XYZ file of C-alpha atoms in Angstrom:
730
model
C 131.694 121.778 113.841
C 132.971 118.302 115.126
C 134.797 117.823 118.703
C 138.228 118.690 118.542
C 138.978 116.519 121.655
C 140.778 112.913 121.022
C 138.194 110.312 120.358
C 138.222 107.347 122.880
C 137.600 104.719 120.447
C 139.962 102.991 118.214
C 138.208 103.669 115.127
C 140.018 105.223 112.179
C 138.368 108.253 112.544
C 139.243 108.695 116.233
C 142.920 107.815 115.391
C 142.809 110.284 112.787
C 141.397 113.147 115.314
C 143.817 112.316 118.040
C 146.481 112.589 115.277
C 145.407 115.883 114.146
C 145.055 117.446 117.457
C 148.873 116.286 118.405
C 150.087 118.164 115.253
C 147.704 121.120 116.074
C 149.423 121.393 119.502
C 152.757 121.102 117.941
C 152.028 123.940 115.412
C 150.742 126.210 118.241
C 153.989 125.330 120.517
C 156.173 126.452 117.558
C 153.974 129.634 116.940
C 154.189 130.613 120.929
C 157.944 130.227 120.501
C 158.225 132.188 117.457
C 156.089 134.732 119.182
C 158.333 135.058 122.083
C 161.695 135.023 119.990
C 159.546 137.884 118.097
C 159.139 139.827 120.849
C 162.768 139.791 122.442
C 164.088 140.692 118.803
C 161.767 143.669 118.418
C 163.650 146.161 120.269
C 166.950 145.311 118.380
C 164.683 145.333 115.117
C 163.267 148.880 115.760
C 166.544 150.280 116.492
C 167.985 148.978 113.061
C 165.119 150.969 111.399
C 166.054 154.276 109.679
C 164.260 157.489 108.645
C 163.620 156.337 104.803
C 163.939 158.878 102.158
C 161.589 160.449 99.929
C 163.858 161.598 97.437
C 164.976 159.662 94.563
C 168.592 158.118 94.517
C 171.169 158.441 91.748
C 169.825 161.631 90.493
C 171.495 164.671 89.157
C 170.694 166.576 92.109
C 171.995 163.947 94.590
C 175.189 164.162 92.369
C 175.595 167.954 92.863
C 175.502 167.620 96.465
C 178.090 165.407 96.656
C 180.334 167.339 94.242
C 179.566 170.561 96.117
C 180.550 169.149 99.517
C 183.991 168.393 97.947
C 184.213 171.636 96.883
C 183.719 173.479 100.107
C 179.935 173.942 100.196
C 178.303 171.415 102.203
C 174.612 170.780 102.391
C 172.937 171.165 105.678
C 170.906 168.633 107.466
C 169.565 170.918 110.204
C 168.991 174.747 110.170
C 169.042 176.784 113.257
C 166.962 180.227 113.441
C 168.890 182.273 116.237
C 166.769 185.502 117.268
C 166.715 187.793 120.238
C 163.909 187.763 122.833
C 161.453 190.372 122.596
C 162.773 193.727 123.541
C 166.656 192.668 122.526
C 168.712 194.251 120.087
C 170.395 192.680 116.972
C 173.613 192.298 118.727
C 172.285 189.910 121.048
C 171.529 187.694 117.980
C 174.852 188.336 116.373
C 176.781 187.104 119.566
C 174.501 184.457 120.134
C 175.243 182.869 116.732
C 178.752 183.382 117.133
C 178.445 181.154 120.381
C 176.268 178.641 118.832
C 178.923 178.210 115.683
C 181.964 178.116 118.306
C 180.059 175.446 120.356
C 178.752 173.394 117.509
C 182.386 173.155 116.021
C 183.421 171.295 118.714
C 180.519 168.703 118.870
C 181.293 164.935 118.085
C 177.658 164.705 116.046
C 178.728 167.799 113.790
C 180.609 167.989 110.535
C 180.230 171.680 110.104
C 178.207 174.732 111.175
C 178.583 178.192 109.661
C 176.568 181.664 109.543
C 176.306 184.758 107.719
C 179.722 186.023 109.667
C 181.902 182.793 108.860
C 180.709 182.844 105.192
C 180.020 186.305 104.262
C 176.395 184.862 103.130
C 174.054 187.726 103.597
C 171.412 185.020 102.570
C 171.580 183.841 105.948
C 170.686 187.103 107.769
C 166.761 187.836 107.587
C 165.515 191.062 106.039
C 165.426 193.117 109.507
C 168.958 191.741 110.766
C 167.297 190.353 113.901
C 167.351 186.625 112.887
C 170.394 184.647 111.603
C 170.482 181.047 110.276
C 173.149 178.374 111.261
C 173.124 175.813 108.881
C 174.488 172.260 110.184
C 175.867 169.486 108.516
C 175.672 166.318 110.731
C 177.899 162.987 110.701
C 176.558 159.635 110.186
C 173.514 158.011 108.473
C 170.269 159.258 108.216
C 169.181 157.261 111.440
C 172.387 158.656 113.189
C 171.922 162.134 112.270
C 168.339 161.925 113.537
C 169.168 160.577 116.859
C 172.159 163.344 117.134
C 169.644 166.243 116.221
C 167.981 166.712 119.708
C 171.642 166.932 121.286
C 172.831 169.356 118.833
C 170.051 171.522 119.377
C 170.330 171.258 123.186
C 173.821 172.530 122.700
C 172.980 175.390 120.510
C 170.411 176.524 123.038
C 172.824 176.228 126.092
C 175.355 178.186 124.259
C 172.983 180.863 123.375
C 170.651 181.550 126.449
C 169.929 185.035 125.614
C 168.449 184.190 122.529
C 165.707 181.945 120.915
C 167.306 179.040 118.727
C 164.448 177.350 116.819
C 165.311 173.942 114.576
C 164.009 173.119 111.274
C 165.465 171.348 108.122
C 165.063 167.571 106.943
C 166.569 165.797 109.754
C 164.301 167.767 112.135
C 161.387 167.358 110.200
C 161.744 163.738 109.682
C 162.293 163.111 113.482
C 159.191 164.825 114.228
C 157.243 162.996 111.669
C 158.613 159.548 113.316
C 157.436 160.779 116.549
C 153.775 161.559 115.556
C 153.529 158.420 113.572
C 154.396 156.259 116.518
C 151.731 158.284 118.743
C 149.190 158.437 116.230
C 149.178 155.126 115.200
C 148.648 153.821 118.745
C 145.659 156.075 119.027
C 144.310 154.786 115.716
C 144.693 151.416 117.027
C 142.819 151.734 119.971
C 140.042 153.693 118.119
C 139.651 151.264 115.280
C 139.594 148.110 117.819
C 136.118 148.172 119.102
C 134.538 148.719 115.650
C 136.800 146.155 113.971
C 135.940 143.626 116.522
C 131.939 144.259 115.988
C 132.713 143.642 112.205
C 134.642 140.450 112.913
C 131.753 139.146 115.126
C 129.127 139.852 112.649
C 131.244 138.235 110.034
C 132.416 135.129 111.873
C 129.241 134.460 113.960
C 130.886 134.138 117.086
C 133.216 136.145 119.609
C 135.520 133.257 119.792
C 135.784 132.896 116.041
C 136.292 136.414 115.619
C 139.213 136.393 118.205
C 141.301 134.138 115.719
C 141.791 136.549 112.829
C 143.367 138.979 115.601
C 145.868 136.047 116.825
C 146.613 135.495 113.201
C 147.262 139.144 112.661
C 149.365 139.792 115.882
C 151.464 136.927 115.336
C 152.123 137.977 111.554
C 152.888 141.614 112.590
C 154.996 140.466 115.647
C 157.209 137.969 113.393
C 157.298 140.538 110.591
C 159.178 143.227 112.912
C 162.596 141.054 113.370
C 162.461 140.026 109.566
C 162.202 144.029 108.558
C 164.835 144.500 111.211
C 167.074 142.002 109.452
C 166.400 143.429 106.004
C 167.246 146.925 107.515
C 170.962 145.673 107.651
C 171.079 145.862 103.747
C 168.208 148.017 102.928
C 166.683 151.162 104.264
C 163.640 150.124 106.067
C 161.542 153.197 107.793
C 159.422 153.005 110.932
C 156.772 154.754 108.669
C 156.931 151.772 106.195
C 156.945 149.382 109.166
C 153.830 151.099 110.599
C 151.680 151.201 107.344
C 152.688 147.639 106.452
C 151.509 146.859 110.000
C 147.865 148.206 109.041
C 148.062 146.364 105.680
C 149.136 143.080 107.275
C 146.038 143.157 109.783
C 143.648 143.531 106.915
C 145.461 140.842 105.112
C 145.227 138.339 107.833
C 141.572 139.263 108.434
C 140.823 138.477 104.568
C 142.630 135.337 104.747
C 141.302 133.848 108.218
C 137.546 134.891 106.907
C 137.930 132.645 103.729
C 139.305 129.740 105.246
C 136.969 129.717 108.451
C 133.739 130.278 106.317
C 134.834 127.233 104.400
C 135.429 125.052 107.216
C 132.273 126.143 108.938
C 130.283 124.817 105.734
C 132.348 121.740 105.470
C 131.243 120.990 109.037
C 127.570 122.103 108.512
C 127.404 119.218 106.037
C 128.348 116.707 108.202
C 132.290 116.420 107.629
C 134.582 115.695 110.468
C 137.066 118.490 111.399
C 140.342 116.955 109.787
C 137.956 116.675 106.634
C 136.829 120.121 106.684
C 140.332 121.505 107.417
C 141.800 119.572 104.470
C 138.865 120.998 102.125
C 139.544 124.322 103.254
C 143.261 124.112 102.527
C 142.527 122.580 99.176
C 140.292 125.336 98.141
C 140.346 128.463 100.106
C 144.015 127.886 101.033
C 144.947 127.668 97.454
C 143.217 131.068 96.948
C 145.143 132.294 99.956
C 148.436 131.257 98.549
C 147.377 132.974 95.152
C 146.286 135.889 96.714
C 149.643 136.314 98.822
C 151.744 135.692 95.551
C 149.716 138.277 93.912
C 150.171 140.760 96.714
C 153.925 140.055 96.471
C 154.047 140.630 92.889
C 152.491 144.035 93.068
C 154.484 145.389 95.811
C 157.926 143.663 94.236
C 157.463 145.716 91.263
C 157.910 149.088 93.301
C 161.435 147.935 93.923
C 162.331 149.171 90.498
C 161.464 152.795 91.473
C 164.713 154.423 92.887
C 162.890 155.972 96.064
C 164.182 154.558 99.459
C 160.574 155.190 101.152
C 158.816 153.337 98.505
C 161.040 150.467 98.564
C 160.851 150.181 102.370
C 157.157 150.093 101.979
C 157.303 147.648 99.142
C 159.544 145.164 101.269
C 157.542 145.628 104.498
C 154.114 144.835 102.735
C 155.589 141.853 100.810
C 156.889 140.771 104.257
C 153.357 140.959 105.752
C 151.541 139.427 102.929
C 153.552 136.134 103.038
C 153.601 135.911 106.864
C 149.951 136.566 106.738
C 149.226 133.607 104.504
C 151.630 131.458 106.076
C 150.155 131.992 109.657
C 146.583 131.846 108.431
C 147.402 128.468 106.629
C 149.142 126.615 109.449
C 148.095 128.432 112.926
C 144.379 129.108 112.108
C 143.632 125.526 111.369
C 145.730 124.284 114.587
C 143.615 127.101 116.718
C 140.460 125.169 115.142
C 141.385 121.808 115.822
C 142.122 122.529 119.538
C 139.178 124.654 119.828
C 136.607 122.274 118.204
C 133.069 123.167 118.788
C 134.210 126.127 121.206
C 135.218 128.216 118.218
C 131.661 128.522 117.456
C 130.915 129.717 121.288
C 129.244 133.188 121.951
C 127.315 134.109 118.947
C 125.332 137.178 119.773
C 123.774 137.950 116.150
C 122.465 134.357 115.503
C 118.868 135.263 116.423
C 118.881 138.006 113.687
C 120.585 135.685 111.058
C 118.339 135.525 108.010
C 120.486 133.108 106.189
C 122.019 129.446 107.373
C 125.590 128.147 106.376
C 126.210 127.701 102.755
C 123.105 129.672 101.588
C 125.138 132.605 100.474
C 123.689 136.447 100.761
C 120.363 137.015 99.390
C 121.159 140.715 98.857
C 124.161 139.873 96.802
C 122.112 137.356 94.926
C 119.404 139.520 93.953
C 122.120 142.444 93.040
C 123.722 139.773 90.662
C 120.907 138.625 89.295
C 119.723 142.246 88.221
C 123.244 143.216 87.025
C 123.599 139.948 84.966
C 120.381 140.550 83.308
C 121.200 143.754 81.937
C 125.017 143.766 81.635
C 125.688 146.459 79.261
C 123.157 148.912 81.399
C 124.877 147.822 84.647
C 128.088 147.942 83.549
C 128.121 151.188 81.699
C 126.647 153.167 84.678
C 129.418 151.672 86.856
C 131.916 152.399 84.341
C 130.875 156.129 83.927
C 130.667 156.765 87.727
C 134.371 155.057 88.069
C 135.410 157.396 85.246
C 134.092 160.479 86.821
C 135.839 159.795 89.625
C 139.393 159.287 87.806
C 138.997 162.671 85.940
C 140.869 164.592 88.627
C 143.866 162.372 88.172
C 144.305 164.034 85.034
C 145.862 167.124 86.670
C 147.791 165.188 89.200
C 151.312 166.368 90.314
C 153.988 164.767 91.903
C 156.128 166.077 94.784
C 157.966 164.888 98.012
C 156.908 164.929 101.618
C 158.539 167.937 103.830
C 157.576 169.260 106.985
C 154.402 170.506 105.849
C 152.857 166.844 106.638
C 153.065 167.528 110.127
C 150.510 169.646 112.029
C 150.801 173.246 111.960
C 151.846 173.424 115.655
C 155.060 170.986 115.014
C 158.500 173.239 115.894
C 159.650 172.435 112.508
C 156.763 173.834 110.699
C 156.628 176.796 112.645
C 160.431 177.242 112.152
C 160.197 176.850 108.561
C 157.317 179.266 108.110
C 159.426 181.848 109.961
C 162.548 181.180 107.951
C 160.279 181.633 104.495
C 158.534 184.937 105.808
C 161.608 186.671 107.301
C 164.354 185.828 104.569
C 164.875 186.908 100.963
C 166.215 183.420 100.228
C 165.086 180.709 102.358
C 167.361 177.520 102.242
C 164.945 175.216 100.382
C 164.626 177.932 97.565
C 168.158 177.916 96.533
C 169.559 175.969 93.679
C 173.352 174.721 94.090
C 174.938 174.893 90.708
C 178.228 172.886 90.540
C 180.796 173.827 87.569
C 183.550 171.595 87.033
C 186.064 171.371 84.119
C 188.885 173.700 82.733
C 187.876 177.457 83.002
C 185.019 176.677 85.274
C 186.542 178.815 88.276
C 187.332 181.758 86.217
C 184.160 181.884 84.317
C 181.944 181.258 87.300
C 181.346 185.304 87.829
C 180.104 185.697 84.133
C 177.912 182.450 84.438
C 176.434 183.616 87.585
C 175.323 186.960 85.632
C 173.928 184.897 82.895
C 171.864 182.804 85.509
C 170.677 185.995 87.392
C 168.928 187.071 84.230
C 166.705 183.614 83.898
C 163.101 184.217 84.886
C 162.507 182.990 88.450
C 165.989 183.319 89.479
C 166.142 186.450 91.987
C 169.554 186.428 92.715
C 173.108 184.594 92.176
C 176.360 184.358 94.107
C 179.474 182.485 93.861
C 179.949 180.471 97.071
C 183.225 178.866 96.358
C 185.936 178.437 93.653
C 188.644 176.038 93.507
C 190.952 176.318 90.654
C 193.445 173.368 92.070
C 190.611 170.883 94.184
C 191.728 167.330 94.295
C 188.940 166.478 91.996
C 189.898 168.976 89.460
C 188.890 172.546 88.790
C 185.351 173.881 90.091
C 182.984 176.269 91.255
C 179.789 176.062 93.379
C 177.234 179.091 92.825
C 173.944 179.515 94.483
C 170.884 180.632 92.902
C 167.761 181.834 94.837
C 164.650 181.008 93.320
C 161.145 182.896 93.681
C 159.107 180.228 93.881
C 158.498 177.136 96.184
C 160.487 174.040 95.529
C 157.415 171.805 94.525
C 155.769 174.126 92.319
C 155.937 174.437 88.368
C 157.557 177.699 88.452
C 160.669 176.465 90.710
C 161.116 173.167 88.350
C 160.872 175.311 85.472
C 163.721 177.542 86.773
C 165.424 174.154 87.361
C 165.233 173.232 83.757
C 166.234 176.622 82.547
C 169.480 176.798 84.581
C 170.310 173.445 83.366
C 169.883 174.364 79.566
C 171.781 177.518 79.995
C 175.205 177.457 78.453
C 178.230 177.178 81.149
C 181.706 177.040 81.166
C 182.225 173.513 82.019
C 180.053 170.700 83.103
C 177.284 171.325 85.375
C 175.120 169.773 88.016
C 172.203 171.387 89.507
C 170.928 170.609 93.092
C 168.980 171.811 95.601
C 165.033 171.130 97.223
C 163.611 172.214 93.723
C 166.008 169.858 91.927
C 165.001 167.071 94.190
C 161.340 167.202 93.651
C 162.023 167.499 89.652
C 164.273 164.735 89.682
C 162.622 162.590 91.858
C 159.256 163.020 89.906
C 161.177 162.374 86.490
C 162.776 158.935 88.069
C 159.271 157.760 89.096
C 157.711 158.411 85.753
C 160.566 156.978 84.189
C 160.425 153.863 86.104
C 156.875 153.403 85.803
C 156.844 151.596 82.361
C 159.085 148.898 83.532
C 156.757 148.870 86.817
C 153.677 148.299 84.554
C 155.436 145.639 82.331
C 156.638 143.765 85.195
C 153.312 144.061 87.105
C 151.233 143.208 84.028
C 153.177 140.120 83.223
C 153.449 138.922 86.725
C 150.073 139.261 87.572
C 148.853 137.685 84.293
C 151.199 134.835 84.758
C 149.380 134.077 88.384
C 145.899 134.738 87.120
C 146.073 132.385 84.169
C 147.874 129.762 86.341
C 144.692 130.123 88.753
C 141.847 130.256 86.625
C 143.476 128.251 83.657
C 142.089 130.763 81.093
C 143.570 133.755 79.426
C 140.375 136.051 79.140
C 139.522 136.282 82.767
C 142.834 137.530 83.925
C 142.750 140.161 81.106
C 139.196 141.278 82.524
C 140.549 141.383 85.952
C 143.663 143.787 84.904
C 141.361 146.071 82.968
C 138.926 146.389 85.598
C 141.693 146.818 88.364
C 142.871 149.684 86.199
C 139.551 151.628 86.213
C 139.161 151.095 89.812
C 142.680 152.387 90.390
C 142.006 155.468 88.453
C 138.911 156.424 90.279
C 140.842 155.562 93.655
C 143.485 158.208 92.520
C 141.259 160.781 91.157
C 139.655 160.774 94.687
C 143.022 161.337 96.205
C 143.763 164.219 94.146
C 140.564 165.766 95.054
C 141.206 165.248 98.715
C 144.915 165.846 99.297
C 146.391 167.504 96.365
C 143.445 170.089 95.980
C 142.720 169.967 99.476
C 139.002 169.601 99.401
C 139.116 167.072 102.018
C 141.066 168.863 104.628
C 138.168 170.008 107.032
C 136.431 166.461 106.508
C 139.518 164.824 107.485
C 140.483 166.472 110.589
C 142.901 169.289 109.030
C 145.863 169.142 107.016
C 148.005 171.398 104.830
C 147.442 170.731 101.199
C 150.623 171.266 99.341
C 149.427 171.156 95.706
C 151.213 167.830 95.242
C 151.071 164.225 95.990
C 154.091 162.379 97.451
C 155.452 160.178 94.854
C 156.260 157.085 97.142
C 153.419 157.278 98.910
C 151.086 157.758 95.703
C 152.729 154.494 94.220
C 152.643 152.479 97.242
C 148.883 153.216 97.648
C 148.252 152.312 94.073
C 150.055 149.225 94.348
C 148.355 147.999 97.551
C 144.906 149.114 96.031
C 145.898 146.850 93.049
C 147.055 144.122 95.212
C 143.364 144.054 97.295
C 141.975 144.288 93.926
C 143.505 141.046 92.927
C 142.953 139.553 96.110
C 139.227 139.768 95.823
C 139.215 138.855 92.277
C 141.000 135.335 93.129
C 138.343 134.536 95.581
C 135.507 135.615 93.283
C 137.011 133.783 90.212
C 137.648 130.772 91.856
C 133.979 130.487 93.369
C 132.580 131.519 90.104
C 134.922 128.997 88.166
C 134.330 126.215 90.466
C 130.318 126.747 89.680
C 130.991 126.753 85.743
C 133.131 123.585 85.981
C 130.076 121.742 87.953
C 128.208 122.319 84.937
C 126.200 125.710 85.591
C 126.044 128.152 82.909
C 127.841 131.352 82.570
C 125.161 133.812 84.271
C 123.994 130.908 86.770
C 128.030 130.360 87.883
C 128.465 134.410 88.186
C 125.190 134.960 90.185
C 125.941 132.101 92.460
C 129.601 133.033 93.034
C 128.546 136.654 93.833
C 125.990 135.056 96.180
C 128.731 132.972 98.142
C 131.606 135.306 98.120
C 129.543 138.974 98.345
C 129.204 139.216 102.101
C 132.597 137.897 102.528
C 134.379 140.670 100.479
C 132.125 143.143 101.863
C 133.223 141.837 105.503
C 136.774 141.800 104.328
C 136.821 145.104 102.751
C 135.205 146.504 105.948
C 138.066 144.959 108.014
C 140.490 146.477 105.764
C 138.894 150.097 105.467
C 138.493 150.059 109.320
C 142.183 149.098 109.953
C 143.631 151.625 107.680
C 141.027 154.494 107.833
C 141.851 154.867 111.566
C 145.250 156.329 110.233
C 143.133 159.285 109.139
C 142.731 160.070 112.528
C 146.361 161.003 112.641
C 147.536 164.645 112.612
C 150.175 163.740 109.927
C 148.867 163.931 106.284
C 151.153 161.217 105.341
C 149.392 158.856 107.248
C 146.015 160.174 106.297
C 146.908 159.748 102.702
C 147.855 155.832 103.044
C 144.921 155.385 105.165
C 142.128 156.614 103.162
C 143.886 155.933 100.130
C 143.874 152.282 100.849
C 140.288 152.240 102.702
C 138.894 153.937 99.633
C 140.382 151.086 97.153
C 139.337 148.088 99.519
C 135.560 149.600 99.693
C 135.071 150.667 96.080
C 136.608 147.334 94.656
C 134.989 145.160 96.828
C 131.227 146.769 96.689
C 131.165 148.653 93.195
C 133.864 146.931 91.398
C 133.349 143.096 92.307
C 129.616 143.700 92.937
C 128.333 145.312 89.788
C 131.350 145.942 87.274
C 132.897 142.442 87.350
C 129.663 140.401 86.832
C 128.444 142.759 84.535
C 131.428 142.290 82.157
C 131.670 138.420 82.791
C 128.070 138.254 81.926
C 128.522 140.575 78.801
C 131.529 138.050 77.672
C 129.565 134.864 78.457
C 131.290 131.630 77.921
C 134.425 133.544 76.235
C 135.565 134.083 80.079
C 136.551 130.584 80.352
C 138.155 130.266 76.922
C 141.640 128.795 76.819
C 143.852 127.897 73.426
C 143.919 124.109 74.952
C 140.752 123.622 75.919
C 137.439 124.836 74.275
C 135.026 123.489 77.096
C 134.784 123.246 80.972
C 137.899 121.856 82.382
C 138.216 120.262 85.766
C 137.592 122.407 88.803
C 140.268 124.554 89.918
C 139.841 123.031 93.389
C 139.117 119.595 94.258
C 135.631 118.980 95.178
C 133.242 115.955 94.939
C 131.075 116.156 91.890
C 128.203 118.055 92.832
C 128.055 117.843 96.609
C 131.565 119.857 96.374
C 131.739 122.434 99.043
C 132.124 126.589 98.500
C 135.405 127.531 99.025
C 134.233 130.916 100.305
C 130.873 130.494 101.326
C 130.079 132.467 104.723
C 127.737 131.127 107.040
C 128.066 133.698 109.740
C 125.988 136.908 109.041
């Protein structure tokens, strides 16, 4: 690489280098100011982040909860289990419960607190009578309730020193999830850093160059946090979403930096000065980076059509880091190279073991591509069969929503929830809230409750409230206890049966089982719209990039096969629980969280398109230079194979480190994205794609407006043009 110092001569080349260095310093100063501002705004941004809900909005269950609240039966955010210490009698629990309810009634954070004595609800008393539940409704937003929960629990414990007070419920579980996520991600980053740095040194060919993508990633993530804090003013952005997107953003920053640096190195090795090399990199790999970021943004933007706050938060966070990663890579990285000059290639430990020189491509991937394209039907058929077998388990996938079981078994909310399930005949999570409205609903509630009690899966029904003259009209609230856990098929069948039973008025059914049922329904209902927008958006982008129609269709078909394999593996590992021992232990619930599953799907698709863009760009360049279809494929695979495997390894390491977390939610995201990156970069791009393209032949490049080779998709010189994505590092 040519020197970055301003030349002392007055030649045009020297003047050009001086101007490039001045502009580079200006970019770096602006980047430094942006980093300082981002650091100053980060605490404010984090304070604006919320919990993020896993339950779909606008559902019948949500309307039922609001209507029941108006009729005097509020839902609880926090559940306190009050029990006497060992050796104490039941009277201690009764007195302690009364003291807790009195104390919490005067708390500013509490909207309502009740017990078996204040409501005559016997379901709030354990089977042996030694433990009593105090459901609590907190004031404020999700974030304010989560912050208030520790104060409320502390006040309850202070009011009942003679008894144990154990908290559970959605608010307490969400608070613990956030705490575990932040702690576990810090540990994961420390564990991943050494392995990731080794991969970067091998990929970039020097210690200094390996540090550059770290700078790009740090600036990307640092600047993304204030942007997400601003978005949190108008949308529900959770800390989990920011943490997950940070890992994705790091991987994308490494990807983009890798392809840009490789092109600059190759141009420099051919004798181009630094400004010329940087210009060539922007025209070729820079264009690929821009299209890749656009494709990632399109993939995640379609997730906004699904009415689940957590998924929307993940999508917004992912879109933000994708755009910023491309912007920083295209501006700050060239500026760093311009200032560093030859020093960017300093300290190259693996140089003595490197078997290929800059621009030669990978011998391994050239041999692999040659074998695959020689027998495309056999190679592609075997790869397709393997991916299809991996996808088979996805046929029995079941959607659910995350709860406290994503935490380790030692978490307080988990142990308290287990105690409630074991000791109470009707745990709160197994109760359906049935709201009756309309003329005659209050008077007909008892008879209607008797009909509900005879339904399969319903163990008991009680009338919680009747309001013949409420402001919203006549109504009644019934509570129906189910025998099955809320995320089981039996509980969801009970929800449907209750909704189908004739009632003396209009009915709304809520409760945890209804939340699970409605969320799964809303997700599945929104999927066709998502897929239509996704396919249309990616088709337009890939058509504009490749200037053909067949290649984009092939890319989407191959991506669908790849996604099926990844999701099938996730079903085996997390829904069926066969990966529990391998991944450090977690509780398999028999379902997959709907928002997390879709997020992993969209990220895996985005990575698939990301690698497809770079591969197709390189193959198309060879084809437009005059090479035949097979030679173009072999050369494209040889030039980009090492780059894509290095990029996939970086993404896999940065996300798979999340599997060390004790939170199953993070394990799921980390393993899902890592599997997606590795399967796509190695098996799909290395075998399936070249096999399909070899079988299609020149049809790959067919366009209605052009029957022959068209001008290259990047600006190159006739035959001596440089490879946009060739590696000269390992």
